[in-house]
Amino acid sequence: MPKTSARLLALLSLLQVRRDWPGALLAERLDISPRTVRRDVDRLRELGYPIMAIKGPDGGYRLEAGTELPPLLFDDEQAVALAVALQLAGATGAGIGEAAARALNTVRQVMPARLRHRIDTLLVTAVQPPPARPVPQVGGGVLTALSAAVHAREVLRFTYEGAAGDAGGRTSRRVEPHHLVTWGGRWYLVAWDLDRADWRTFRADRISPRTPAGPRFTPREVPGGEVAAFVTGRFRGADGSGDWPCVGEVILDLPAATVSGYTRDGAVEELGPDRCRLVLGSWSWAGLAAAIGRFDAGIEVVGPAELKAAFAHLARRYAAASGSWPGQ
């Protein structure tokens, strides 16, 4: 890429990062003179980018929103990131696979030949293991409405469809929406339920937003301060307490590094080169024993007694299945 073009691309990237840029700071970041910054700004304006001059002691520039789409400029890393993101969009459960494919084709048409060739050679096929149950798709309009309410900090009213067989059926909800998140291929809205005075997570595919939106609200702090930890806790266990109902401790004849690579929520402590302690949780004692049993190694149960009983129960079941149970 010619030096001037590379510099223009770097300048445009900086202008997109923050609202206002002092001219002297731009010159310093690009290692050029303020005069060159002014010339490069003029070149970007000629290409259709609405860059406004900021008056003041230091002076500066601001990239305004335009009414027309000027030529797009991407560096190599941005082009690769865009191609990968749009090709994987269909696997997000957002119901935008076709729109993402059209968007990639549209952007491709305005890219320079060099970058267009690069993304054409980057073909990605998203293959996911079949879920235990179908993952519902969420319409782009619903996601947009939920995201807009989160951004505007406006009370959201919607009709919520309960799970199949749920006695609650369809209910009307009023919430303060805080975060739109994905978990296990599904989209969820994390919100403060005004009528129940408690935090809730709602499946986005069961939400039918209603208009108009309610009044603005002051955001509350998610319990624990981190939405990722909060959501993870909400999906632990069947009792909704945020803790696994069954937690056990074992010693495995495996290196800690090996066990850690296959343990999502458990705690692993190294006891030696080929020995470690594992503390793990599950929804049931049998499920916990089965999860630990997948490690092809010797197992010593530290506790509790329920975990030992679960191993004994599985041992009898497996032995009967193999036809080697005593007396058979």
Short mmCIF file of C-alpha atoms in Angstrom, two decimals, residues 251-259 262 268-277 292 294-298:
data_model
loop_
_atom_site.label_atom_id
_atom_site.label_comp_id
_atom_site.label_asym_id
_atom_site.label_seq_id
_atom_site.Cartn_x
_atom_site.Cartn_y
_atom_site.Cartn_z
CA ILE A 251 -8.19 -36.82 43.83
CA LEU A 252 -7.29 -37.89 40.30
CA ASP A 253 -4.15 -39.63 39.08
CA LEU A 254 -3.65 -37.07 36.34
CA PRO A 255 -1.61 -33.86 35.96
CA ALA A 256 -3.49 -30.73 37.00
CA ALA A 257 -2.87 -29.16 33.58
CA THR A 258 -4.63 -32.07 31.86
CA VAL A 259 -7.68 -31.91 34.12
CA TYR A 262 -11.46 -30.29 30.43
CA VAL A 268 -8.12 -27.93 40.22
CA GLU A 269 -5.17 -28.08 42.62
CA GLU A 270 -1.85 -29.67 41.72
CA LEU A 271 -0.70 -32.31 44.22
CA GLY A 272 2.23 -33.67 42.24
CA PRO A 273 3.46 -34.30 38.68
CA ASP A 274 0.65 -36.81 37.99
CA ARG A 275 -1.83 -36.14 40.76
CA CYS A 276 -4.36 -33.36 41.45
CA ARG A 277 -7.35 -32.42 43.55
CA ILE A 292 -15.64 -37.25 37.04
CA ARG A 294 -14.89 -39.53 32.16
CA PHE A 295 -11.30 -38.95 33.24
CA ASP A 296 -9.39 -42.11 32.36
CA ALA A 297 -7.49 -42.30 35.64
CA GLY A 298 -7.62 -43.55 39.19
#
